[in-house]
Coordinates of C-alpha atoms in Angstrom, one line a residue:
M273 CA 40.8 203.7 67.5
N274 CA 43.3 206.3 68.6
R275 CA 46.6 204.5 69.4
H276 CA 48.4 207.7 70.7
P277 CA 47.9 208.4 74.3
P278 CA 46.4 211.8 75.1
Q279 CA 49.0 214.5 75.6
P280 CA 48.9 216.5 78.9
P281 CA 47.8 220.1 78.5
A282 CA 50.6 222.6 78.0
S283 CA 51.8 224.3 81.1
P284 CA 50.5 227.9 81.3
R285 CA 54.1 228.9 82.2
W286 CA 55.4 228.4 78.6
P287 CA 53.0 230.8 76.9
R288 CA 54.0 233.5 79.4
L289 CA 57.7 232.9 78.8
R290 CA 57.2 233.1 75.0
A291 CA 55.2 236.3 75.5
L292 CA 58.0 237.8 77.6
R293 CA 60.6 236.8 75.1
R294 CA 58.6 238.5 72.3
V295 CA 58.3 241.6 74.4
R296 CA 62.0 241.6 75.1
A297 CA 62.9 241.0 71.5
V298 CA 60.6 243.9 70.4
R299 CA 62.1 246.1 73.1
E300 CA 65.7 245.3 72.1
G301 CA 65.0 245.7 68.4
G302 CA 63.4 249.1 69.0
L303 CA 66.4 250.2 71.1
L304 CA 68.8 249.2 68.3
L305 CA 66.8 250.9 65.6
A306 CA 66.4 254.1 67.7
T307 CA 70.2 254.1 68.4
V308 CA 71.1 253.8 64.8
V309 CA 68.7 256.5 63.8
L310 CA 70.0 258.8 66.5
L311 CA 73.6 258.3 65.5
V312 CA 72.9 258.9 61.8
T313 CA 70.7 261.9 62.5
L314 CA 73.3 263.6 64.8
T315 CA 76.0 263.0 62.3
V316 CA 74.0 264.5 59.4
L317 CA 73.0 267.5 61.6
D318 CA 76.6 268.1 62.5
G319 CA 77.6 268.1 58.8
G320 CA 79.6 264.9 59.1
G321 CA 79.6 261.7 57.2
G322 CA 81.2 260.9 54.0
P323 CA 80.4 262.0 50.5
G324 CA 78.1 260.1 48.3
R325 CA 76.6 256.6 48.6
T326 CA 79.8 255.1 50.0
G327 CA 79.9 257.6 52.9
A328 CA 76.2 256.9 53.7
L329 CA 76.8 253.2 53.8
L330 CA 79.9 253.6 56.0
L331 CA 77.9 255.8 58.4
A332 CA 75.0 253.3 58.6
G333 CA 77.3 250.4 59.0
L334 CA 79.3 252.0 61.8
S335 CA 76.0 253.0 63.5
V336 CA 74.7 249.5 63.4
L337 CA 78.0 248.1 64.7
A338 CA 78.0 250.6 67.6
A339 CA 74.4 249.6 68.5
L340 CA 74.9 245.8 68.4
P341 CA 76.6 245.5 71.8
L342 CA 73.6 247.2 73.6
P343 CA 71.7 243.9 74.3
L344 CA 74.8 242.8 76.3
R345 CA 74.4 245.7 78.8
A346 CA 72.7 243.6 81.5
R347 CA 74.4 240.1 81.3
H348 CA 77.8 241.0 79.9
P349 CA 78.0 244.8 80.3
L350 CA 81.8 245.1 80.4
A351 CA 82.3 243.0 77.2
G352 CA 79.6 245.1 75.5
A353 CA 81.3 248.3 76.6
L354 CA 84.7 247.1 75.2
L355 CA 83.2 246.1 71.9
S356 CA 81.5 249.4 71.6
A357 CA 84.7 251.2 72.5
A358 CA 86.5 249.4 69.7
V359 CA 83.8 250.4 67.2
T360 CA 84.0 254.0 68.4
L361 CA 87.8 254.1 67.8
L362 CA 87.3 252.8 64.3
G363 CA 84.5 255.3 63.7
L364 CA 86.8 258.3 64.4
Q365 CA 87.7 258.3 60.7
V366 CA 84.1 259.5 60.0
I367 CA 84.0 263.2 60.9
G368 CA 81.2 264.2 63.3
W369 CA 80.1 260.6 64.1
P370 CA 79.1 260.5 67.8
G371 CA 79.6 256.8 68.5
R372 CA 81.3 257.6 71.8
L373 CA 77.8 258.3 73.2
V374 CA 76.9 254.6 73.0
T375 CA 80.3 253.6 74.6
M376 CA 79.7 256.0 77.4
A377 CA 76.2 254.5 78.0
M378 CA 77.7 251.0 78.0
F379 CA 80.4 251.9 80.6
G380 CA 77.7 253.4 82.7
A381 CA 75.7 250.2 82.4
A382 CA 78.8 248.2 83.4
A383 CA 79.3 250.4 86.5
Y384 CA 75.7 249.8 87.4
H385 CA 75.6 246.0 86.9
L386 CA 79.1 245.2 88.3
P387 CA 79.0 246.8 91.8
H388 CA 81.3 244.1 93.3
R389 CA 84.2 245.1 91.0
P390 CA 84.6 248.7 91.8
W391 CA 88.0 249.2 90.1
L392 CA 87.6 247.0 87.0
V393 CA 85.1 249.2 85.2
P394 CA 86.8 252.6 85.9
G395 CA 90.1 251.0 84.9
C396 CA 88.8 249.9 81.5
S397 CA 87.0 253.2 81.0
V398 CA 90.3 255.1 81.6
E399 CA 92.2 252.8 79.2
W400 CA 89.6 253.4 76.5
T401 CA 89.6 257.1 77.2
L402 CA 93.4 257.2 76.8
G403 CA 93.2 255.3 73.5
Y404 CA 90.5 257.7 72.3
G405 CA 92.7 260.7 73.3
L406 CA 95.6 259.2 71.3
V407 CA 93.6 258.6 68.2
L408 CA 91.5 261.8 68.3
P409 CA 94.3 264.3 67.4
A410 CA 95.3 262.2 64.4
A411 CA 91.7 262.0 63.2
L412 CA 90.7 265.6 63.9
P413 CA 93.8 267.8 63.8
G414 CA 93.6 270.9 65.9
V415 CA 90.8 269.5 68.2
S416 CA 91.6 269.2 71.9
G417 CA 90.4 266.0 73.5
V418 CA 90.8 267.1 77.2
T419 CA 87.1 267.7 77.7
D420 CA 86.1 264.5 76.0
L421 CA 88.6 262.6 78.1
V422 CA 87.3 263.9 81.3
V423 CA 83.6 263.5 80.4
M424 CA 83.9 260.1 78.8
G425 CA 86.3 258.6 81.4
I426 CA 84.6 259.7 84.6
A427 CA 81.0 260.8 84.0
P428 CA 79.6 257.4 82.8
V429 CA 81.1 255.4 85.6
A430 CA 80.1 258.0 88.2
V431 CA 76.5 258.1 86.9
G432 CA 76.3 254.3 86.8
R433 CA 77.5 254.0 90.4
A434 CA 75.2 256.7 91.6
L435 CA 72.2 255.0 90.0
R436 CA 73.3 251.7 91.6
L437 CA 73.5 253.2 95.0
H438 CA 70.2 254.9 94.6
S439 CA 68.6 251.5 93.6
E440 CA 70.2 249.7 96.5
R441 CA 69.0 252.3 99.0
A442 CA 65.5 252.1 97.6
R443 CA 65.6 248.3 97.9
H444 CA 67.0 248.6 101.4
R445 CA 64.2 251.0 102.5
T446 CA 61.7 248.5 101.0
L447 CA 63.2 245.6 103.0
L448 CA 63.2 247.7 106.2
D449 CA 59.6 248.6 105.7
Q450 CA 58.7 245.0 105.1
A451 CA 60.6 244.0 108.3
E452 CA 58.8 246.7 110.2
T453 CA 55.4 245.5 108.9
R454 CA 56.2 241.9 109.8
R455 CA 57.3 243.0 113.3
A456 CA 54.1 245.0 113.7
V457 CA 52.0 242.0 112.7
A458 CA 53.8 239.8 115.1
E459 CA 53.4 242.3 118.0
E460 CA 49.7 242.6 117.3
R461 CA 49.3 238.9 117.4
A462 CA 51.3 238.7 120.6
A463 CA 49.2 241.5 122.2
L464 CA 46.0 239.7 121.1
A465 CA 47.3 236.5 122.5
R466 CA 48.0 238.2 125.9
D467 CA 44.6 239.8 126.0
V468 CA 42.7 236.7 125.2
H469 CA 44.8 234.7 127.7
D470 CA 44.3 237.2 130.5
S471 CA 40.5 237.4 129.9
V472 CA 39.5 233.9 128.8
G473 CA 42.2 232.2 130.9
H474 CA 41.0 234.0 134.0
H475 CA 37.4 232.9 133.6
L476 CA 38.2 229.3 132.7
T477 CA 40.5 229.1 135.7
A478 CA 37.8 230.6 137.9
I479 CA 35.3 228.1 136.6
H480 CA 37.6 225.2 137.3
M481 CA 38.3 226.4 140.8
Q482 CA 34.7 227.0 141.7
A483 CA 33.6 223.7 140.3
T484 CA 36.3 221.9 142.3
A485 CA 35.5 223.8 145.5
T486 CA 31.8 223.1 145.2
R487 CA 32.4 219.4 144.4
R488 CA 34.4 219.1 147.6
T489 CA 31.8 220.8 149.6
L490 CA 28.9 218.7 148.3
R491 CA 30.9 215.4 148.3
G492 CA 28.6 212.5 149.2
S493 CA 25.4 214.6 149.0
S494 CA 24.4 213.9 145.4
A495 CA 26.1 211.6 142.9
T496 CA 24.6 213.5 140.0
A497 CA 25.9 216.8 141.3
D498 CA 29.3 215.3 141.9
T499 CA 29.5 213.9 138.4
T500 CA 28.3 217.1 136.8
L501 CA 30.8 219.3 138.8
G502 CA 33.6 216.9 137.9
T503 CA 32.7 217.1 134.2
I504 CA 32.7 220.9 134.5
A505 CA 36.1 220.9 136.1
D506 CA 37.6 218.5 133.5
L507 CA 36.1 220.5 130.6
S508 CA 37.4 223.8 131.9
T509 CA 40.9 222.4 132.3
T510 CA 40.8 221.0 128.8
A511 CA 39.5 224.2 127.4
L512 CA 42.2 226.2 129.2
R513 CA 44.9 223.9 127.8
E514 CA 43.6 224.2 124.3
V515 CA 43.3 228.0 124.5
R516 CA 46.9 228.3 125.6
A517 CA 48.0 226.0 122.8
L518 CA 46.1 228.0 120.2
L519 CA 47.4 231.3 121.6
G520 CA 50.9 230.0 121.5
T521 CA 50.4 229.1 117.8
L522 CA 49.0 232.5 117.1
R523 CA 51.9 234.2 118.9
D524 CA 54.7 232.2 117.2
W525 CA 53.2 231.7 113.8
P526 CA 56.0 232.4 111.3
S527 CA 55.3 235.0 108.6
D528 CA 57.8 233.5 106.2
T529 CA 59.5 230.2 105.5
S530 CA 63.1 231.6 106.0
A531 CA 62.7 232.2 109.7
D532 CA 65.5 229.9 110.8
L533 CA 69.3 230.1 111.2
E534 CA 70.0 229.8 107.5
G535 CA 67.6 232.7 106.9
I536 CA 69.8 234.9 109.1
E537 CA 72.6 234.8 106.5
E538 CA 70.1 235.7 103.7
L539 CA 68.7 238.5 105.9
A540 CA 72.3 239.9 106.5
R541 CA 73.0 239.8 102.7
R542 CA 69.8 241.7 101.9
L543 CA 70.5 244.4 104.5
S544 CA 74.1 244.9 103.6
I545 CA 74.6 247.9 101.3
P546 CA 77.6 250.3 101.2
P547 CA 78.8 251.7 103.5
L548 CA 77.2 249.1 105.9
R549 CA 78.7 245.7 106.0
I550 CA 77.0 242.8 107.9
T551 CA 79.0 239.7 108.7
V552 CA 77.6 236.4 110.0
R553 CA 79.9 234.1 112.0
R554 CA 78.8 230.6 113.1
D555 CA 80.5 228.4 115.7
G556 CA 79.5 224.9 116.7
P557 CA 77.5 222.1 115.1
H558 CA 75.1 223.0 112.3
D559 CA 72.5 220.4 113.3
P560 CA 68.8 221.6 113.0
L561 CA 67.4 223.3 116.0
P562 CA 63.8 222.8 117.3
P563 CA 61.5 224.9 115.1
G564 CA 60.4 227.1 118.0
V565 CA 64.0 227.9 119.1
A566 CA 65.2 228.5 115.5
H567 CA 62.2 230.8 114.9
T568 CA 62.9 232.8 118.1
V569 CA 66.6 233.2 117.3
Y570 CA 65.8 234.4 113.8
R571 CA 63.2 237.0 115.0
V572 CA 65.7 238.4 117.6
A573 CA 68.3 238.7 114.8
Q574 CA 65.8 240.3 112.5
E575 CA 64.8 242.9 115.1
A576 CA 68.4 243.6 116.2
L577 CA 69.6 244.0 112.6
T578 CA 66.7 246.2 111.7
N579 CA 67.4 248.5 114.7
A580 CA 71.1 248.6 113.9
V581 CA 70.5 249.5 110.2
R582 CA 67.9 252.1 110.9
H583 CA 69.1 253.8 114.0
A584 CA 72.8 252.9 114.8
R585 CA 74.6 254.9 112.1
A586 CA 77.1 252.0 112.0
T587 CA 79.4 250.9 109.2
E588 CA 79.9 247.4 110.4
V589 CA 77.6 244.8 112.1
V590 CA 78.8 241.4 113.2
V591 CA 76.2 238.6 113.9
S592 CA 77.7 235.8 115.9
L593 CA 75.9 232.4 116.3
R594 CA 77.4 230.0 118.8
R595 CA 75.8 226.7 119.7
D596 CA 76.8 224.0 122.2
H597 CA 74.9 221.0 123.4
G598 CA 72.5 222.8 125.6
E599 CA 71.9 226.3 124.2
V600 CA 72.4 228.7 121.3
T601 CA 73.7 232.2 121.7
L602 CA 73.1 235.0 119.3
A603 CA 75.1 238.3 119.5
V604 CA 74.6 241.3 117.2
R605 CA 77.3 243.9 117.6
D606 CA 77.6 247.2 115.7
N607 CA 80.3 250.0 115.7
G608 CA 77.9 252.9 115.9
P609 CA 77.7 255.4 118.7
A610 CA 77.2 253.9 122.1
V611 CA 73.9 255.6 122.7
P612 CA 70.5 253.9 123.2
H613 CA 68.7 253.2 120.0
P614 CA 65.3 255.0 119.7
A615 CA 63.6 251.5 119.6
A616 CA 65.8 250.0 122.4
Q617 CA 63.2 250.6 125.1
G618 CA 60.2 250.2 122.9
R619 CA 58.0 247.4 121.7
G620 CA 60.9 245.8 119.7
L621 CA 63.0 245.1 122.8
R622 CA 59.9 244.0 124.7
G623 CA 59.0 241.6 121.9
M624 CA 62.5 240.1 121.8
T625 CA 62.5 239.6 125.5
E626 CA 59.1 237.9 125.5
R627 CA 60.2 235.5 122.8
V628 CA 63.4 234.5 124.6
L629 CA 61.7 234.2 128.0
Q630 CA 59.2 231.7 126.5
H631 CA 62.0 229.3 126.0
G632 CA 63.6 230.0 129.4
G633 CA 66.4 232.1 128.0
T634 CA 68.0 235.5 128.6
L635 CA 68.4 238.7 126.6
M636 CA 70.7 241.6 127.1
A637 CA 70.8 244.8 125.1
G638 CA 72.9 247.9 125.7
P639 CA 76.1 249.8 124.9
R640 CA 79.4 247.9 124.8
P641 CA 82.9 249.2 125.4
P642 CA 84.7 251.0 123.7
G643 CA 81.7 251.8 121.5
G644 CA 78.7 250.4 119.7
W645 CA 75.6 248.5 120.7
L646 CA 75.2 244.9 121.6
V647 CA 72.1 242.6 121.6
Q648 CA 72.8 239.2 123.0
A649 CA 70.3 236.4 123.5
T650 CA 70.9 232.9 125.0
V651 CA 68.1 230.4 124.2
P652 CA 68.1 226.8 125.7
I653 CA 67.7 224.1 123.1
A654 CA 65.9 221.8 125.6
P655 CA 62.2 222.6 126.2
A656 CA 61.7 225.1 129.0
P657 CA 59.9 223.8 132.1
V658 CA 56.1 224.4 132.0
A659 CA 55.1 227.4 134.1
P660 CA 52.7 226.6 136.9
P661 CA 49.1 227.6 136.5
V662 CA 48.4 231.3 137.1
A663 CA 46.6 232.0 140.3
V664 CA 43.3 233.7 140.0
R665 CA 43.0 237.0 141.8
E666 CA 39.5 238.1 142.4
D667 CA 38.8 241.8 142.8
R668 CA 36.8 242.5 145.9
A669 CA 34.5 245.4 146.3

């Protein structure tokens, strides 16, 4: 009899993690080996190194020490760069050893991975370059280090920053494309909902009106006809109500789970890249809003921010959220030119207006003094009054 309870099957997540770790270990090991081989090869080709076995061991040891900080380039890039710089200063005693190449690469990685500290990495790079310039004449008399100072102190940081900006812009373009895709899908759903409502709603309303009118005309003539016509009128009313509810769900179905007021801050963070800065300011209680109201405010903010980023040529955008007991007000202001955005009169503005009007709110979009563009939406928190049934207009020949 087996006294041990059966063990649950292992989660498929752990084998994938182990496989990723093995791949990462192989990649880092290959990088270290390739760096050591490159440093040794360049030193030998340059006629450097030391004489005999001692010189070879010293060259190999320095190359290994210079390569060891490379795995720190992503998580602790600045610490890795400083360790590599220290090894490079020690390796100046070996003629022709190009350990400074590794240090330059590490400072470039630090500039790439530390974008929020724009002066820390250049300052450390300049300090290391000055130290290198002070030690270099003593190690290699007659050699000027001006060129090395300029290249090693400025070029790695500049390249790292340039690569970071390029990566941020590519990510920014991807986010904008995704936002445009989600907006297009939402607009297609809204258009489909309008078309179905105008067509099916028209016919159902006509059926209800015709059945009611005929029932009134034949009242008392036939109990069976009266019951049948009453059933038709009731069924058409129920069908019309269900169609409107389904179309409302289709129109307002959220395409992601972050479509609320908290998601606005995440949206602003994703779209903020130099030189554009997006700030979110909230005023009033932070109690949860009704899902429909929160979704509408998020979509208006998403559309306004997308237009500001893509068309406004602004350097600063301020998103203000103010809530009181009866309504929530969203204002998106930018400091770009006070000219209409190309999308201001297009489907984007029309979609924002329709969303706000569904809740009985108001939307205003236009230039603001002394410059820039303003989109402001006020949405009541209480449910909007239900609109009266749409009258049926019959075309007559």
